Amino acid sequence: MNAIKDGNHIKIYDAFLIKESIKEINGRFYDADDKAWVVPHTKENAALLGLLGVSLSDELISPTEEAPAHDETPIIPMPIKATPYQHQVRAYNFALRAFGIGGKT
């Protein structure tokens, strides 16, 4: 299974094993002449195809979100003894902000 970018679409070839998953994507259709599934080109669709095991062309592979320029610190000290990873600190801060603790920064 491989996928290439074709304008505003992604064409997926040899996708018989994942065709039911592709059918769940809005805006998809099957191009019988090219024997490929076609889905709208979005970052989410490219990521989904990657998770389904499709080999993506270089133009579809986008670098993951860049890490913040500085390490984020907890808004309120975390009640743990271990040193948390950055994704844990970001999630902790996100949860605090969701409950209205710690402001919007």
Coordinates of C-alpha atoms in Angstrom, one line a residue:
M1 CA 0.0 0.0 0.0
N2 CA 1.4 3.4 -0.9
A3 CA 0.0 6.9 -1.2
I4 CA 1.0 9.9 -3.2
K5 CA -0.2 13.5 -3.3
D6 CA -2.2 14.5 -6.3
G7 CA -3.2 18.1 -6.2
N8 CA -5.7 18.5 -3.3
H9 CA -6.1 14.8 -3.0
I10 CA -4.2 11.7 -1.7
K11 CA -4.3 8.7 -4.0
I12 CA -3.9 5.3 -2.2
Y13 CA -2.8 2.3 -4.3
D14 CA -3.1 -1.4 -3.4
A15 CA -5.4 -0.6 -0.5
F16 CA -7.6 -3.7 -0.5
L17 CA -6.8 -4.6 3.1
I18 CA -7.8 -1.2 4.4
K19 CA -10.7 -0.3 2.1
E20 CA -13.3 -0.5 4.8
S21 CA -11.3 2.1 6.9
I22 CA -10.9 4.3 3.8
K23 CA -14.7 4.2 3.3
E24 CA -15.1 5.9 6.6
I25 CA -13.2 9.0 5.4
N26 CA -15.5 11.9 4.2
G27 CA -15.0 12.9 0.6
R28 CA -13.4 9.6 -0.5
F29 CA -14.1 7.9 -3.8
Y30 CA -12.6 5.1 -5.9
D31 CA -10.9 6.0 -9.2
A32 CA -11.5 2.9 -11.3
D33 CA -9.3 4.2 -14.2
D34 CA -6.3 4.6 -11.9
K35 CA -7.3 1.7 -9.5
A36 CA -6.8 3.9 -6.5
W37 CA -8.8 5.3 -3.6
V38 CA -8.8 9.1 -3.5
V39 CA -9.3 11.1 -0.3
P40 CA -9.0 14.8 0.4
H41 CA -5.5 16.0 1.3
T42 CA -5.5 17.0 4.9
K43 CA -2.9 16.5 7.6
E44 CA -5.4 14.3 9.5
N45 CA -6.0 12.0 6.5
A46 CA -2.3 11.7 5.9
A47 CA -1.7 10.8 9.6
L48 CA -4.6 8.3 9.5
L49 CA -3.2 6.6 6.4
G50 CA 0.2 6.4 8.1
L51 CA -1.4 4.7 11.1
L52 CA -3.1 2.2 8.8
G53 CA 0.3 1.2 7.4
V54 CA 0.3 3.0 4.1
S55 CA 3.7 4.0 2.8
L56 CA 3.4 7.8 2.3
S57 CA 5.4 9.8 -0.3
D58 CA 7.8 12.4 1.0
E59 CA 5.4 15.3 0.3
L60 CA 2.8 13.7 2.5
I61 CA 5.1 13.2 5.4
S62 CA 5.1 16.3 7.5
P63 CA 7.4 16.8 10.4
T64 CA 5.7 16.3 13.8
E65 CA 4.7 19.4 15.7
E66 CA 7.8 21.3 16.7
A67 CA 8.6 21.2 20.4
P68 CA 8.3 24.4 22.2
A69 CA 11.4 26.6 22.2
H70 CA 11.6 26.3 26.0
D71 CA 10.6 23.6 28.5
E72 CA 7.2 24.1 29.9
T73 CA 7.0 24.2 33.7
P74 CA 3.9 23.2 35.7
I75 CA 1.6 26.0 36.6
I76 CA 1.2 24.5 40.1
P77 CA 3.9 22.0 41.4
M78 CA 2.9 18.5 40.4
P79 CA 2.1 16.1 43.3
I80 CA 4.6 13.5 42.2
K81 CA 8.1 12.4 43.2
A82 CA 9.4 11.6 39.7
T83 CA 10.6 14.1 37.1
P84 CA 7.7 14.3 34.5
Y85 CA 8.3 14.3 30.8
Q86 CA 7.3 17.4 28.8
H87 CA 4.2 15.9 27.4
Q88 CA 3.0 15.1 30.9
V89 CA 3.7 18.7 32.0
R90 CA 1.7 20.0 29.0
A91 CA -1.2 17.6 29.8
Y92 CA -1.1 18.6 33.5
N93 CA -1.2 22.3 32.6
F94 CA -3.9 21.7 30.0
A95 CA -6.1 20.0 32.6
L96 CA -5.5 22.8 35.1
R97 CA -6.5 25.4 32.5
A98 CA -9.6 23.3 31.6
F99 CA -10.8 23.5 35.2
G100 CA -10.0 27.2 35.4
I101 CA -6.8 26.9 37.4
G102 CA -3.7 28.9 36.5
G103 CA -4.9 31.3 33.8
K104 CA -4.4 31.0 30.0
T105 CA -0.7 31.1 29.6

